[in-house]
PDB file of C-alpha atoms and ligand atoms in Angstrom:
ATOM      1  CA  MET H  72      36.292 -42.820 -61.390  1.00 52.00           C
ATOM      2  CA  LYS H  73      33.559 -40.683 -62.850  1.00 57.00           C
ATOM      3  CA  LYS H  74      31.042 -42.930 -61.134  1.00 61.00           C
ATOM      4  CA  LEU H  75      32.789 -42.493 -57.796  1.00 59.00           C
ATOM      5  CA  MET H  76      32.763 -38.712 -58.233  1.00 59.00           C
ATOM      6  CA  LEU H  77      29.060 -38.835 -58.927  1.00 56.00           C
ATOM      7  CA  VAL H  78      28.426 -40.904 -55.813  1.00 56.00           C
ATOM      8  CA  ILE H  79      30.468 -38.488 -53.683  1.00 57.00           C
ATOM      9  CA  MET H  80      28.668 -35.493 -55.147  1.00 58.00           C
ATOM     10  CA  ALA H  81      25.319 -37.136 -54.471  1.00 57.00           C
ATOM     11  CA  MET H  82      26.354 -37.787 -50.883  1.00 59.00           C
ATOM     12  CA  VAL H  83      27.500 -34.176 -50.362  1.00 54.00           C
ATOM     13  CA  ALA H  84      24.206 -32.948 -51.779  1.00 55.00           C
ATOM     14  CA  ALA H  85      22.280 -35.282 -49.481  1.00 55.00           C
ATOM     15  CA  VAL H  86      24.151 -34.082 -46.400  1.00 52.00           C
ATOM     16  CA  ALA H  87      23.557 -30.464 -47.437  1.00 52.00           C
ATOM     17  CA  LEU H  88      19.882 -31.179 -47.808  1.00 49.00           C
ATOM     18  CA  VAL H  89      19.622 -32.842 -44.432  1.00 50.00           C
ATOM     19  CA  CYS H  90      21.433 -29.886 -42.845  1.00 46.00           C
ATOM     20  CA  ALA H  91      19.104 -27.422 -44.510  1.00 50.00           C
ATOM     21  CA  GLY H  92      16.272 -29.377 -42.939  1.00 47.00           C
ATOM     22  CA  CYS H  93      17.784 -28.900 -39.506  1.00 49.00           C
ATOM     23  CA  GLY H  94      17.277 -25.148 -39.986  1.00 47.00           C
ATOM     24  CA  GLY H  95      18.211 -22.672 -37.294  1.00 47.00           C
ATOM     25  CA  GLY H  96      21.119 -24.793 -36.249  1.00 47.00           C
ATOM     26  CA  GLU H  97      23.217 -21.696 -36.060  1.00 50.00           C
ATOM     27  CA  LYS H  98      20.750 -19.559 -34.127  1.00 57.00           C
ATOM     28  CA  LYS H  99      21.735 -18.836 -30.546  1.00 64.00           C
ATOM     29  CA  ALA H 100      19.489 -20.303 -27.855  1.00 69.00           C
ATOM     30  CA  ALA H 101      16.838 -17.684 -26.923  1.00 72.00           C
ATOM     31  CA  ALA H 102      17.670 -15.769 -23.738  1.00 71.00           C
ATOM     32  CA  PRO H 103      15.579 -17.056 -20.820  1.00 72.00           C
ATOM     33  CA  LYS H 104      12.482 -14.880 -20.545  1.00 78.00           C
ATOM     34  CA  GLU H 105      12.350 -12.678 -17.463  1.00 84.00           C
ATOM     35  CA  LYS H 106       9.642 -13.815 -15.091  1.00 95.00           C
ATOM     36  CA  VAL H 107       6.977 -11.171 -14.571  1.00 98.00           C
ATOM     37  CA  MET H 108       4.761 -10.830 -11.518  1.00 98.00           C
ATOM     38  CA  ARG H 109       1.583  -8.884 -12.318  1.00 98.00           C
ATOM     39  CA  VAL H 110       0.557  -7.369  -9.002  1.00 98.00           C
ATOM     40  CA  ALA H 111      -2.604  -5.404  -8.271  1.00 98.00           C
ATOM     41  CA  CYS H 112      -3.673  -3.334  -5.300  1.00 98.00           C
ATOM     42  CA  GLU H 113      -6.412  -0.870  -4.350  1.00 98.00           C
ATOM     43  CA  PRO H 114      -4.374   2.240  -3.594  1.00 98.00           C
ATOM     44  CA  THR H 115      -6.479   4.208  -1.107  1.00 97.00           C
ATOM     45  CA  PHE H 116      -5.073   2.320   1.827  1.00 98.00           C
ATOM     46  CA  ALA H 117      -2.157   4.345   3.184  1.00 97.00           C
ATOM     47  CA  PRO H 118       0.326   3.486   4.567  1.00 98.00           C
ATOM     48  CA  PHE H 119       0.048   0.096   2.807  1.00 98.00           C
ATOM     49  CA  GLU H 120      -0.705   1.215  -0.751  1.00 98.00           C
ATOM     50  CA  PHE H 121      -1.354   4.696  -2.027  1.00 98.00           C
ATOM     51  CA  GLN H 122      -0.455   7.156  -4.749  1.00 97.00           C
ATOM     52  CA  LYS H 123       0.802  10.575  -3.761  1.00 93.00           C
ATOM     53  CA  GLU H 124      -1.247  13.358  -5.283  1.00 90.00           C
ATOM     54  CA  GLY H 125      -0.394  13.744  -8.939  1.00 92.00           C
ATOM     55  CA  SER H 126       1.837  10.667  -8.937  1.00 93.00           C
ATOM     56  CA  LYS H 127       1.288   7.326 -10.624  1.00 92.00           C
ATOM     57  CA  GLN H 128       3.912   5.675  -8.438  1.00 96.00           C
ATOM     58  CA  PHE H 129       2.630   3.099  -5.935  1.00 98.00           C
ATOM     59  CA  ASP H 130       3.919   3.819  -2.460  1.00 98.00           C
ATOM     60  CA  GLY H 131       3.561   2.105   0.877  1.00 98.00           C
ATOM     61  CA  PHE H 132       4.524  -0.837   3.013  1.00 98.00           C
ATOM     62  CA  ASP H 133       2.867  -3.467   0.804  1.00 98.00           C
ATOM     63  CA  MET H 134       4.382  -1.953  -2.320  1.00 98.00           C
ATOM     64  CA  ASP H 135       7.923  -1.963  -0.926  1.00 98.00           C
ATOM     65  CA  LEU H 136       7.364  -5.462   0.400  1.00 98.00           C
ATOM     66  CA  ILE H 137       6.076  -6.946  -2.852  1.00 98.00           C
ATOM     67  CA  ARG H 138       8.883  -5.294  -4.828  1.00 98.00           C
ATOM     68  CA  ALA H 139      11.393  -6.803  -2.408  1.00 98.00           C
ATOM     69  CA  VAL H 140       9.657 -10.201  -2.640  1.00 98.00           C
ATOM     70  CA  GLY H 141       9.746 -10.040  -6.435  1.00 98.00           C
ATOM     71  CA  LYS H 142      13.404  -9.082  -6.480  1.00 98.00           C
ATOM     72  CA  GLN H 143      14.299 -11.817  -4.038  1.00 97.00           C
ATOM     73  CA  ALA H 144      12.405 -14.435  -6.050  1.00 98.00           C
ATOM     74  CA  GLY H 145      13.694 -13.240  -9.434  1.00 97.00           C
ATOM     75  CA  TYR H 146      10.552 -11.616 -10.846  1.00 98.00           C
ATOM     76  CA  LYS H 147      10.008  -8.307 -12.549  1.00 98.00           C
ATOM     77  CA  VAL H 148       7.187  -6.722 -10.548  1.00 98.00           C
ATOM     78  CA  GLU H 149       4.506  -4.805 -12.451  1.00 98.00           C
ATOM     79  CA  ILE H 150       1.900  -3.051 -10.312  1.00 98.00           C
ATOM     80  CA  SER H 151      -1.560  -1.903 -11.354  1.00 98.00           C
ATOM     81  CA  ASN H 152      -4.617  -0.753  -9.450  1.00 97.00           C
ATOM     82  CA  MET H 153      -8.246  -1.834  -9.299  1.00 97.00           C
ATOM     83  CA  GLY H 154     -11.189  -1.836  -6.907  1.00 97.00           C
ATOM     84  CA  PHE H 155     -10.704  -3.949  -3.792  1.00 98.00           C
ATOM     85  CA  ASP H 156     -13.652  -6.142  -4.714  1.00 98.00           C
ATOM     86  CA  ALA H 157     -12.129  -6.738  -8.177  1.00 98.00           C
ATOM     87  CA  LEU H 158      -8.885  -8.239  -6.867  1.00 98.00           C
ATOM     88  CA  ILE H 159     -10.051 -11.792  -6.212  1.00 98.00           C
ATOM     89  CA  PRO H 160     -12.031 -12.063  -9.487  1.00 98.00           C
ATOM     90  CA  ALA H 161      -8.944 -10.764 -11.344  1.00 98.00           C
ATOM     91  CA  LEU H 162      -6.803 -13.473  -9.749  1.00 98.00           C
ATOM     92  CA  GLN H 163      -9.381 -16.116 -10.617  1.00 98.00           C
ATOM     93  CA  ALA H 164      -9.558 -14.929 -14.221  1.00 98.00           C
ATOM     94  CA  GLY H 165      -5.775 -14.970 -14.486  1.00 98.00           C
ATOM     95  CA  ASN H 166      -5.614 -11.266 -15.308  1.00 98.00           C
ATOM     96  CA  ILE H 167      -3.168 -10.689 -12.465  1.00 98.00           C
ATOM     97  CA  ASP H 168      -0.770 -13.011 -10.627  1.00 98.00           C
ATOM     98  CA  VAL H 169      -0.766 -11.434  -7.188  1.00 98.00           C
ATOM     99  CA  ALA H 170      -3.038  -9.287  -5.026  1.00 98.00           C
ATOM    100  CA  CYS H 171      -1.087  -7.366  -2.431  1.00 98.00           C
ATOM    101  CA  SER H 172      -3.519  -4.934  -0.856  1.00 98.00           C
ATOM    102  CA  GLY H 173      -3.741  -5.206   2.908  1.00 98.00           C
ATOM    103  CA  MET H 174      -5.955  -8.215   2.294  1.00 98.00           C
ATOM    104  CA  THR H 175      -7.044 -10.056   5.405  1.00 98.00           C
ATOM    105  CA  ILE H 176      -6.758 -13.818   5.270  1.00 98.00           C
ATOM    106  CA  THR H 177     -10.283 -15.118   5.870  1.00 98.00           C
ATOM    107  CA  ASP H 178     -11.789 -18.596   5.572  1.00 98.00           C
ATOM    108  CA  GLU H 179     -14.204 -17.322   2.973  1.00 98.00           C
ATOM    109  CA  ARG H 180     -11.449 -15.860   0.773  1.00 98.00           C
ATOM    110  CA  LYS H 181      -9.343 -18.989   1.241  1.00 98.00           C
ATOM    111  CA  LYS H 182     -12.005 -20.852  -0.712  1.00 98.00           C
ATOM    112  CA  ALA H 183     -11.396 -18.559  -3.688  1.00 98.00           C
ATOM    113  CA  VAL H 184      -7.639 -17.866  -3.612  1.00 98.00           C
ATOM    114  CA  ASP H 185      -4.453 -19.048  -1.906  1.00 98.00           C
ATOM    115  CA  PHE H 186      -2.645 -16.863   0.614  1.00 99.00           C
ATOM    116  CA  SER H 187       1.002 -16.526   1.530  1.00 98.00           C
ATOM    117  CA  ALA H 188       2.130 -16.772   5.127  1.00 98.00           C
ATOM    118  CA  PRO H 189       0.755 -13.787   7.083  1.00 98.00           C
ATOM    119  CA  TYR H 190       2.930 -10.698   6.777  1.00 98.00           C
ATOM    120  CA  TYR H 191       1.169  -8.132   8.980  1.00 98.00           C
ATOM    121  CA  THR H 192      -1.213  -8.265  11.948  1.00 97.00           C
ATOM    122  CA  SER H 193      -4.076  -5.800  11.806  1.00 98.00           C
ATOM    123  CA  GLY H 194      -7.631  -5.411  13.106  1.00 98.00           C
ATOM    124  CA  LEU H 195     -10.680  -3.218  12.631  1.00 98.00           C
ATOM    125  CA  ILE H 196     -11.502  -0.043  14.515  1.00 98.00           C
ATOM    126  CA  ILE H 197     -14.330   2.506  14.578  1.00 98.00           C
ATOM    127  CA  LEU H 198     -13.754   6.085  13.475  1.00 98.00           C
ATOM    128  CA  VAL H 199     -16.232   8.853  14.362  1.00 98.00           C
ATOM    129  CA  ASN H 200     -16.268  12.626  14.164  1.00 98.00           C
ATOM    130  CA  LYS H 201     -14.449  14.350  16.984  1.00 98.00           C
ATOM    131  CA  ASP H 202     -17.602  15.906  18.372  1.00 97.00           C
ATOM    132  CA  ASN H 203     -19.470  12.601  18.596  1.00 97.00           C
ATOM    133  CA  ASP H 204     -19.957  11.588  22.221  1.00 96.00           C
ATOM    134  CA  SER H 205     -22.665   8.983  21.800  1.00 96.00           C
ATOM    135  CA  ILE H 206     -20.712   6.232  20.017  1.00 98.00           C
ATOM    136  CA  LYS H 207     -18.225   4.460  22.223  1.00 96.00           C
ATOM    137  CA  SER H 208     -18.275   0.880  20.944  1.00 96.00           C
ATOM    138  CA  LEU H 209     -19.609  -1.424  18.241  1.00 96.00           C
ATOM    139  CA  ALA H 210     -22.825  -1.903  20.248  1.00 95.00           C
ATOM    140  CA  ASP H 211     -23.481   1.836  20.011  1.00 97.00           C
ATOM    141  CA  LEU H 212     -23.558   1.562  16.212  1.00 98.00           C
ATOM    142  CA  LYS H 213     -26.952  -0.175  16.359  1.00 98.00           C
ATOM    143  CA  GLY H 214     -29.278   1.578  13.934  1.00 97.00           C
ATOM    144  CA  LYS H 215     -26.569   4.086  12.960  1.00 98.00           C
ATOM    145  CA  SER H 216     -25.128   4.762   9.511  1.00 98.00           C
ATOM    146  CA  ILE H 217     -21.681   3.381   8.792  1.00 98.00           C
ATOM    147  CA  ALA H 218     -19.358   4.015   5.840  1.00 98.00           C
ATOM    148  CA  VAL H 219     -17.146   1.153   4.684  1.00 98.00           C
ATOM    149  CA  GLN H 220     -15.141   0.096   1.658  1.00 98.00           C
ATOM    150  CA  ILE H 221     -16.814  -2.402  -0.678  1.00 98.00           C
ATOM    151  CA  GLY H 222     -15.755  -5.996  -0.241  1.00 98.00           C
ATOM    152  CA  THR H 223     -13.725  -5.487   2.920  1.00 98.00           C
ATOM    153  CA  THR H 224     -13.806  -7.067   6.354  1.00 98.00           C
ATOM    154  CA  GLY H 225     -14.956  -3.635   7.545  1.00 98.00           C
ATOM    155  CA  GLU H 226     -18.047  -3.955   5.364  1.00 98.00           C
ATOM    156  CA  LYS H 227     -18.742  -7.398   6.779  1.00 98.00           C
ATOM    157  CA  LYS H 228     -18.418  -6.124  10.335  1.00 98.00           C
ATOM    158  CA  GLY H 229     -20.677  -3.168   9.592  1.00 98.00           C
ATOM    159  CA  ARG H 230     -23.341  -5.432   8.135  1.00 98.00           C
ATOM    160  CA  SER H 231     -23.282  -7.545  11.288  1.00 97.00           C
ATOM    161  CA  VAL H 232     -24.507  -4.595  13.338  1.00 97.00           C
ATOM    162  CA  GLU H 233     -28.235  -4.766  13.946  1.00 97.00           C
ATOM    163  CA  GLY H 234     -30.221  -2.135  12.114  1.00 97.00           C
ATOM    164  CA  ALA H 235     -27.144  -0.314  10.862  1.00 98.00           C
ATOM    165  CA  LYS H 236     -27.366   1.480   7.544  1.00 98.00           C
ATOM    166  CA  ILE H 237     -24.294   0.657   5.466  1.00 98.00           C
ATOM    167  CA  LYS H 238     -22.894   3.000   2.848  1.00 98.00           C
ATOM    168  CA  ALA H 239     -20.292   1.084   0.855  1.00 98.00           C
ATOM    169  CA  PHE H 240     -17.701   3.020  -1.145  1.00 98.00           C
ATOM    170  CA  ASN H 241     -15.161   2.004  -3.762  1.00 97.00           C
ATOM    171  CA  ALA H 242     -12.349   3.806  -1.977  1.00 97.00           C
ATOM    172  CA  ASN H 243     -11.451   4.103   1.667  1.00 97.00           C
ATOM    173  CA  THR H 244     -10.814   7.788   1.195  1.00 96.00           C
ATOM    174  CA  GLU H 245     -14.433   8.220   0.060  1.00 98.00           C
ATOM    175  CA  ALA H 246     -15.712   6.490   3.198  1.00 98.00           C
ATOM    176  CA  VAL H 247     -13.695   8.845   5.382  1.00 98.00           C
ATOM    177  CA  MET H 248     -14.827  11.827   3.328  1.00 97.00           C
ATOM    178  CA  GLU H 249     -18.450  10.813   3.918  1.00 98.00           C
ATOM    179  CA  LEU H 250     -17.798  10.891   7.666  1.00 98.00           C
ATOM    180  CA  GLN H 251     -16.177  14.309   7.426  1.00 97.00           C
ATOM    181  CA  ASN H 252     -19.206  15.538   5.507  1.00 97.00           C
ATOM    182  CA  LYS H 253     -21.416  14.118   8.267  1.00 97.00           C
ATOM    183  CA  GLY H 254     -23.090  11.803   5.785  1.00 98.00           C
ATOM    184  CA  VAL H 255     -22.573   8.880   8.200  1.00 98.00           C
ATOM    185  CA  ASP H 256     -22.077   8.390  11.932  1.00 98.00           C
ATOM    186  CA  ALA H 257     -18.998   6.203  11.708  1.00 98.00           C
ATOM    187  CA  VAL H 258     -16.462   4.421   9.532  1.00 98.00           C
ATOM    188  CA  ILE H 259     -15.198   0.895  10.152  1.00 98.00           C
ATOM    189  CA  ASN H 260     -11.749   0.340   8.729  1.00 98.00           C
ATOM    190  CA  ASP H 261      -8.396  -1.256   9.489  1.00 98.00           C
ATOM    191  CA  ALA H 262      -6.755   0.279  12.552  1.00 98.00           C
ATOM    192  CA  PRO H 263      -3.319   1.041  11.045  1.00 97.00           C
ATOM    193  CA  VAL H 264      -4.958   2.873   8.129  1.00 98.00           C
ATOM    194  CA  VAL H 265      -7.186   4.859  10.466  1.00 98.00           C
ATOM    195  CA  GLY H 266      -4.150   5.605  12.649  1.00 97.00           C
ATOM    196  CA  TYR H 267      -2.226   6.884   9.636  1.00 96.00           C
ATOM    197  CA  TYR H 268      -5.144   9.088   8.592  1.00 97.00           C
ATOM    198  CA  LEU H 269      -5.401  10.597  12.086  1.00 97.00           C
ATOM    199  CA  ALA H 270      -1.648  11.202  12.198  1.00 95.00           C
ATOM    200  CA  GLN H 271      -1.761  12.924   8.807  1.00 94.00           C
ATOM    201  CA  GLY H 272      -4.151  15.599  10.073  1.00 96.00           C
ATOM    202  CA  GLY H 273      -7.387  13.614  10.405  1.00 97.00           C
ATOM    203  CA  ALA H 274      -7.150  13.986  14.195  1.00 97.00           C
ATOM    204  CA  LYS H 275      -8.347  17.570  13.805  1.00 98.00           C
ATOM    205  CA  VAL H 276     -11.785  16.319  12.836  1.00 97.00           C
ATOM    206  CA  ALA H 277     -12.058  12.662  13.812  1.00 98.00           C
ATOM    207  CA  LYS H 278     -11.158  10.130  16.512  1.00 98.00           C
ATOM    208  CA  THR H 279     -11.277   6.394  17.117  1.00 98.00           C
ATOM    209  CA  VAL H 280     -13.514   4.840  19.736  1.00 97.00           C
ATOM    210  CA  GLY H 281     -13.226   1.503  21.500  1.00 95.00           C
ATOM    211  CA  SER H 282     -10.278  -0.754  20.922  1.00 94.00           C
ATOM    212  CA  VAL H 283      -9.046  -2.690  17.918  1.00 97.00           C
ATOM    213  CA  MET H 284     -11.366  -5.587  17.206  1.00 96.00           C
ATOM    214  CA  GLU H 285     -10.113  -9.156  16.798  1.00 93.00           C
ATOM    215  CA  ALA H 286      -6.741  -9.584  15.093  1.00 97.00           C
ATOM    216  CA  GLU H 287      -6.666  -9.942  11.321  1.00 98.00           C
ATOM    217  CA  GLU H 288      -3.661 -11.135   9.371  1.00 98.00           C
ATOM    218  CA  TYR H 289      -2.763  -9.777   5.954  1.00 98.00           C
ATOM    219  CA  GLY H 290      -1.628 -12.201   3.271  1.00 98.00           C
ATOM    220  CA  ILE H 291      -0.437 -11.947  -0.318  1.00 99.00           C
ATOM    221  CA  ALA H 292      -3.009 -13.684  -2.513  1.00 99.00           C
ATOM    222  CA  VAL H 293      -2.433 -15.756  -5.661  1.00 98.00           C
ATOM    223  CA  LYS H 294      -4.730 -17.754  -7.920  1.00 98.00           C
ATOM    224  CA  LYS H 295      -5.877 -20.965  -6.298  1.00 98.00           C
ATOM    225  CA  GLY H 296      -3.447 -23.745  -7.099  1.00 98.00           C
ATOM    226  CA  ASN H 297      -0.578 -21.512  -8.272  1.00 98.00           C
ATOM    227  CA  LYS H 298       1.814 -23.446  -6.072  1.00 98.00           C
ATOM    228  CA  GLN H 299       5.009 -22.398  -7.811  1.00 98.00           C
ATOM    229  CA  LEU H 300       4.340 -18.698  -7.328  1.00 98.00           C
ATOM    230  CA  LEU H 301       3.097 -19.176  -3.773  1.00 98.00           C
ATOM    231  CA  ASP H 302       6.223 -21.146  -2.868  1.00 98.00           C
ATOM    232  CA  ASP H 303       8.420 -18.466  -4.434  1.00 98.00           C
ATOM    233  CA  ILE H 304       6.611 -15.757  -2.468  1.00 98.00           C
ATOM    234  CA  ASN H 305       6.746 -17.624   0.826  1.00 98.00           C
ATOM    235  CA  LYS H 306      10.410 -18.439   0.409  1.00 98.00           C
ATOM    236  CA  ALA H 307      11.200 -14.813  -0.420  1.00 98.00           C
ATOM    237  CA  LEU H 308       9.133 -13.543   2.533  1.00 98.00           C
ATOM    238  CA  ALA H 309      10.983 -15.862   4.901  1.00 98.00           C
ATOM    239  CA  GLU H 310      14.310 -14.746   3.503  1.00 98.00           C
ATOM    240  CA  LEU H 311      13.395 -11.051   3.837  1.00 98.00           C
ATOM    241  CA  LYS H 312      12.431 -11.644   7.447  1.00 98.00           C
ATOM    242  CA  LYS H 313      15.735 -13.411   8.063  1.00 98.00           C
ATOM    243  CA  ASN H 314      17.996 -10.913   6.341  1.00 97.00           C
ATOM    244  CA  GLY H 315      16.490  -7.817   7.975  1.00 97.00           C
ATOM    245  CA  GLU H 316      14.907  -6.382   4.821  1.00 98.00           C
ATOM    246  CA  TYR H 317      11.339  -6.896   6.108  1.00 98.00           C
ATOM    247  CA  GLU H 318      12.257  -5.085   9.329  1.00 97.00           C
ATOM    248  CA  LYS H 319      13.751  -2.217   7.341  1.00 97.00           C
ATOM    249  CA  ILE H 320      10.591  -1.791   5.267  1.00 98.00           C
ATOM    250  CA  TYR H 321       8.443  -2.062   8.399  1.00 97.00           C
ATOM    251  CA  LYS H 322      10.423   0.704  10.100  1.00 97.00           C
ATOM    252  CA  THR H 323      10.126   2.929   7.045  1.00 96.00           C
ATOM    253  CA  TRP H 324       6.343   2.904   7.235  1.00 96.00           C
ATOM    254  CA  PHE H 325       5.545   2.325  10.883  1.00 94.00           C
ATOM    255  CA  GLY H 326       8.550   3.922  12.532  1.00 88.00           C
ATOM    256  CA  GLU H 327       8.934   1.051  14.928  1.00 79.00           C
ATOM    257  CA  THR H 328      10.006  -2.542  14.760  1.00 72.00           C
ATOM    258  CA  ALA H 329       7.570  -5.289  13.871  1.00 72.00           C
ATOM    259  CA  LYS H 330       5.734  -7.023  16.701  1.00 65.00           C
ATOM    260  CA  LYS H 331       7.125 -10.502  16.987  1.00 57.00           C
TER     261      LYS H 331
HETATM  262  N1  LIG I 933      -8.053  -5.705   5.485  1.00 71.46           N
HETATM  263  C1  LIG I 933      -9.317  -5.387   4.964  1.00 71.46           C
HETATM  264  C2  LIG I 933      -9.830  -6.527   4.129  1.00 71.46           C
HETATM  265  O1  LIG I 933      -9.095  -7.376   3.754  1.00 71.46           O
HETATM  266  C3  LIG I 933      -9.321  -4.102   4.158  1.00 71.46           C
HETATM  267  C4  LIG I 933      -8.415  -4.119   2.971  1.00 71.46           C
HETATM  268  C5  LIG I 933      -8.425  -2.880   2.126  1.00 71.46           C
HETATM  269  O2  LIG I 933      -9.292  -2.038   2.181  1.00 71.46           O
HETATM  270  N2  LIG I 933      -7.454  -2.743   1.292  1.00 71.46           N
HETATM  271  O3  LIG I 933     -10.967  -6.591   3.825  1.00 71.46           O
END
C-alpha cells in the first residue's frame, strides 16, 4: 500500500513538472496586432496634400483618400512628411510603407517601386507672371529660367527644354514664390495644383499659358514586391470607387464629379 502511494505521488509530481514546463498555458492568446500603414507625402501640393498654416494635420484629396483606403483595408494610417525626392528611397529602405503624394506613374519610377491602379488624371502646365506676354508655350521657354520641384515630372519637363536654366526647389510653394519674386520666368507644375493656387488668390499675380501637357496618372506607391499591401490598396480603391466614397472625396476637393 505504501509502495502504491509512493508511485501515485511520483506520478502526480511528474505531471506537475510536465505542466510547469508547458508554461503560459493559462495566458490568453495575444490580441491580433493592428496593422499599421506608414504613409508619407510632400505636403506643399494643395489640394492633394498640404498643412494649413500653423497646423500639423495633413489635409487634401490624397490624404482623405489614403485614410479611406486604410480604413477600408483594415490599417491604422500614420502620415508623415518628407521631400518629394526622398519618397522613393524611403520606400526602398522600408522606412515607410506607402507614398501617397500626387506621384505620377512613370516607367522610370516603376523600375524602383510598385504603383496602385491610377487614382487621378493630371498633367503639367506652365505658370508665368501675369504681366508676361512673351511666353505662350513650352517652345517659348527656350533659354528661359524655370522653377520646378526637385524630383518631379515638372523638373524632367523643364530639363528637356533647350537652353533653359532650371532652378529646382524642395517645395512647390518655393518654386511659385521664386516666380512671384521674378527670380524665374516660369514654373512647370501639375495643372490641378496650379489651378488651386490661382483660385486661392494667385490669379492676382500669375496666369497659366498653353494647355495641359500630356496626361499623367497618379498612383499610390509601395515598396517593390510588397504584393500583399498593393493588393489591399487596390481592392480598397476599387471598393471606394464602387461605394461612392471616392466620388465624395473627389467632390470635397474639386467641387465636381470625377472624370470617368
Ligand atoms: N506629379 C508630379 C510628379 O509625380 C509632381 C508631384 C508632386 O510634386 N508632389 O512628379
